[in-house]
Coordinates of C-alpha atoms in Angstrom, one line a residue:
M1 CA -147.1 -70.8 142.5
K2 CA -144.1 -72.8 143.6
V3 CA -144.0 -71.0 147.0
D4 CA -147.8 -71.6 147.5
L5 CA -147.3 -75.3 146.8
L6 CA -144.3 -75.5 149.2
R7 CA -146.5 -74.1 151.9
Q8 CA -148.9 -77.0 151.5
V9 CA -146.0 -79.5 152.0
P10 CA -145.6 -80.4 155.7
L11 CA -141.9 -80.9 155.1
F12 CA -141.4 -77.1 154.5
Q13 CA -144.0 -75.7 156.9
G14 CA -142.5 -73.3 159.4
L15 CA -140.0 -71.8 156.9
S16 CA -140.0 -68.1 156.2
N17 CA -141.2 -66.8 152.8
S18 CA -137.6 -65.9 151.9
D19 CA -136.5 -69.5 152.6
L20 CA -139.4 -70.9 150.6
E21 CA -138.4 -68.5 147.7
K22 CA -134.8 -69.9 147.8
I23 CA -136.1 -73.5 147.7
A24 CA -138.5 -72.6 144.9
Q25 CA -135.7 -71.3 142.8
L26 CA -133.9 -74.6 143.0
M27 CA -136.9 -76.7 141.7
V28 CA -137.6 -77.5 138.1
P29 CA -140.9 -78.5 136.6
K30 CA -141.7 -81.9 135.0
R31 CA -144.9 -83.1 133.4
F32 CA -146.1 -86.6 132.7
K33 CA -149.1 -87.9 130.7
K34 CA -151.4 -90.4 132.3
N35 CA -149.9 -94.0 132.6
N36 CA -146.3 -92.8 132.3
L37 CA -143.5 -94.2 134.4
I38 CA -141.9 -91.6 136.6
I39 CA -139.4 -93.5 138.6
F40 CA -138.6 -97.2 138.5
E41 CA -137.8 -99.5 141.4
E42 CA -134.0 -100.1 141.7
D43 CA -133.1 -97.0 139.7
L44 CA -130.6 -94.7 141.5
G45 CA -132.5 -91.9 143.2
Q46 CA -131.3 -88.4 142.8
N47 CA -134.5 -86.3 143.0
L48 CA -137.3 -85.4 145.4
F49 CA -140.7 -85.0 143.7
I50 CA -143.5 -82.7 144.8
I51 CA -146.9 -83.1 143.2
E52 CA -148.6 -79.9 142.1
K53 CA -151.4 -81.5 140.0
G54 CA -152.7 -85.0 139.3
R55 CA -152.1 -88.3 141.1
V56 CA -149.6 -91.1 141.0
K57 CA -149.5 -94.7 142.3
V58 CA -146.6 -96.1 144.2
S59 CA -146.2 -99.8 143.5
G60 CA -143.9 -102.8 143.4
I61 CA -143.5 -105.2 140.5
S62 CA -142.8 -108.9 141.1
N63 CA -140.5 -111.0 138.9
E64 CA -143.6 -112.5 137.3
G65 CA -145.0 -109.1 136.4
G66 CA -147.6 -108.8 139.2
E67 CA -148.2 -105.4 140.8
A68 CA -148.8 -104.5 144.4
I69 CA -149.9 -100.9 145.0
F70 CA -148.6 -99.3 148.2
A71 CA -150.2 -95.9 148.0
I72 CA -151.9 -93.3 145.8
L73 CA -150.5 -89.8 146.2
G74 CA -152.0 -86.4 145.1
E75 CA -151.5 -82.7 145.3
G76 CA -149.0 -81.6 147.9
D77 CA -147.6 -85.1 148.4
I78 CA -143.9 -85.9 148.0
F79 CA -142.1 -89.0 146.9
G80 CA -138.6 -90.1 146.3
E81 CA -137.5 -89.0 149.8
L82 CA -135.9 -92.2 150.8
S83 CA -133.4 -92.4 148.0
I84 CA -132.6 -88.7 148.2
I85 CA -131.6 -89.2 151.8
D86 CA -129.4 -92.4 151.6
G87 CA -128.5 -92.2 147.9
L88 CA -129.5 -95.8 147.4
A89 CA -131.8 -97.4 144.7
R90 CA -135.5 -96.5 144.6
S91 CA -137.6 -98.8 146.8
A92 CA -140.7 -98.6 144.6
T93 CA -142.0 -97.7 141.1
V94 CA -144.1 -94.5 140.7
T95 CA -146.5 -94.2 137.7
S96 CA -148.9 -91.4 136.8
I97 CA -152.6 -92.4 136.9
E98 CA -153.6 -89.0 135.6
D99 CA -151.7 -86.2 133.8
V100 CA -149.4 -84.9 136.5
E101 CA -147.4 -81.8 137.0
L102 CA -144.4 -82.1 139.4
W103 CA -141.7 -80.0 140.8
V104 CA -138.3 -81.7 141.2
L105 CA -135.5 -80.9 143.7
N106 CA -132.2 -82.7 143.2
R107 CA -130.4 -84.5 146.0
N108 CA -127.5 -82.1 146.5
S109 CA -129.8 -79.1 146.8
F110 CA -132.1 -80.9 149.2
L111 CA -129.2 -82.0 151.4
E112 CA -127.9 -78.5 151.5
I113 CA -131.3 -77.2 152.6
L114 CA -131.6 -80.0 155.2
N115 CA -128.2 -79.0 156.7
K116 CA -129.4 -75.4 157.0
H117 CA -132.9 -76.0 158.4
S118 CA -133.2 -78.5 161.3
S119 CA -137.0 -78.1 161.1
I120 CA -137.1 -79.8 157.8
A121 CA -135.3 -82.8 159.2
I122 CA -137.9 -83.0 162.0
E123 CA -140.8 -82.8 159.6
L124 CA -139.1 -85.4 157.4
L125 CA -138.9 -87.8 160.3
K126 CA -142.6 -87.2 161.0
E127 CA -143.4 -87.9 157.3
L128 CA -141.4 -91.2 157.4
A129 CA -143.0 -92.2 160.7
S130 CA -146.4 -91.6 159.2
R131 CA -145.7 -93.7 156.2
I132 CA -144.3 -96.5 158.4
R133 CA -147.6 -96.4 160.4
K134 CA -149.6 -96.6 157.2
A135 CA -147.5 -99.5 156.0
D136 CA -148.1 -101.3 159.3
A137 CA -151.8 -100.7 159.0
Q138 CA -151.8 -102.0 155.5
I139 CA -149.9 -105.2 156.5
K140 CA -152.4 -105.8 159.4
S141 CA -155.3 -105.3 157.0
L142 CA -153.9 -107.7 154.4
T143 CA -153.2 -110.4 157.0
L144 CA -155.9 -110.0 159.6
K145 CA -159.1 -108.7 157.8
D146 CA -161.6 -110.5 155.6
A147 CA -162.3 -109.2 152.0
R148 CA -164.9 -106.6 153.3
G149 CA -162.4 -105.3 155.9
K150 CA -159.6 -105.1 153.3
V151 CA -161.6 -103.1 150.8
A152 CA -163.2 -100.9 153.5
N153 CA -159.8 -100.1 155.0
T154 CA -158.4 -99.3 151.5
L155 CA -161.3 -96.8 150.8
I156 CA -160.7 -95.2 154.2
R157 CA -157.0 -94.8 153.5
M158 CA -157.7 -93.3 150.1
A159 CA -160.2 -90.9 151.6
E160 CA -157.8 -89.8 154.2
D161 CA -155.0 -89.4 151.7
I162 CA -156.7 -87.9 148.6
G163 CA -160.3 -87.3 149.6
V164 CA -162.0 -83.9 149.9
I165 CA -164.8 -82.6 152.1
K166 CA -167.7 -81.2 150.0
E167 CA -171.1 -80.4 151.2
N168 CA -170.1 -81.8 154.6
K169 CA -169.4 -85.2 153.1
M170 CA -166.1 -87.0 152.5
Q171 CA -165.6 -87.6 148.7
I172 CA -163.1 -89.3 146.5
H173 CA -163.0 -87.7 143.1
N174 CA -161.7 -89.5 140.1
L175 CA -161.9 -92.8 141.9
P176 CA -159.0 -95.1 140.9
L177 CA -159.8 -98.1 138.7
Q178 CA -161.3 -101.1 140.5
R179 CA -158.2 -103.0 139.5
D180 CA -156.0 -100.5 141.3
I181 CA -158.2 -100.6 144.4
A182 CA -158.0 -104.4 144.3
N183 CA -154.2 -104.2 144.2
L184 CA -154.1 -101.9 147.1
A185 CA -156.5 -104.1 149.1
G186 CA -154.8 -107.4 148.2
T187 CA -158.0 -108.9 146.6
S188 CA -159.6 -109.3 143.2
R189 CA -161.3 -106.7 141.0
E190 CA -164.5 -108.8 141.1
T191 CA -164.5 -108.6 144.9
V192 CA -164.0 -104.9 144.9
S193 CA -166.9 -104.5 142.5
R194 CA -169.2 -106.7 144.6
L195 CA -168.3 -104.9 147.9
L196 CA -168.8 -101.4 146.4
T197 CA -172.3 -102.5 145.4
K198 CA -172.8 -103.9 148.8
F199 CA -171.7 -100.7 150.6
E200 CA -174.0 -98.8 148.3
E201 CA -177.0 -101.0 149.1
E202 CA -176.3 -100.6 152.8
G203 CA -176.4 -96.8 152.4
L204 CA -172.7 -96.4 153.4
I205 CA -171.6 -94.8 150.1
Q206 CA -173.0 -93.2 147.0
R207 CA -171.5 -93.2 143.5
D208 CA -171.8 -90.4 141.1
G209 CA -169.9 -91.1 137.9
D210 CA -166.2 -91.5 139.0
T211 CA -166.9 -89.9 142.4
L212 CA -167.4 -91.9 145.5
I213 CA -169.3 -90.2 148.3
F214 CA -169.4 -91.4 151.9
T215 CA -172.9 -90.7 153.3
N216 CA -171.3 -90.6 156.8
F217 CA -167.5 -91.2 156.8
E218 CA -167.3 -91.9 160.6
E219 CA -170.2 -94.3 160.3
F220 CA -168.5 -96.0 157.4
K221 CA -165.4 -96.5 159.4
R222 CA -167.3 -98.0 162.3
R223 CA -169.6 -100.3 160.2
A224 CA -167.7 -101.2 157.1
R225 CA -164.7 -102.5 159.0

């Protein structure tokens, strides 16, 4: 199972089965219940985490206790890569929003692998570049868009990160709490609730329990923004 998971991670794509087997042997499993702290901002980072099951939120906490959510990650995603490269403190807090199953690779093992496989270094640069672009897009959304644009952009990012295609429609299963969506969008929970209802009235989305369904994802991106 570990090798199958590694094949899903862009960082390790292109490696042979034997190399993946060697990496898999170095990883150890960890499980966290919902709403458990996994890593804390400013802690010294010594591990890279790969998500096998469940989802986590990456956030920052202000001195006053306020929370800003930077991303929601799911199966096949990695976190902890910055600290494992430079050995410095964690740049964000990561908390489970569902029961999660992780595989953990310690820093020394990762750096040894990195030295042997230049392809991993290239993929790591691509991953970091992708996250920088997403961060730039989030900053633009928070500073330039109105509330509708902020919430729409957040839903689009979530769909692209953790959404699935089912019956030819983009869907977000186990939609995060409106409070968490509001933190991602930089707005209030009440605004998120109002705009979700508005999008539904406009025929842009449907809600089925805790699943959000885009009636036409490309049309949503064009109109909701």
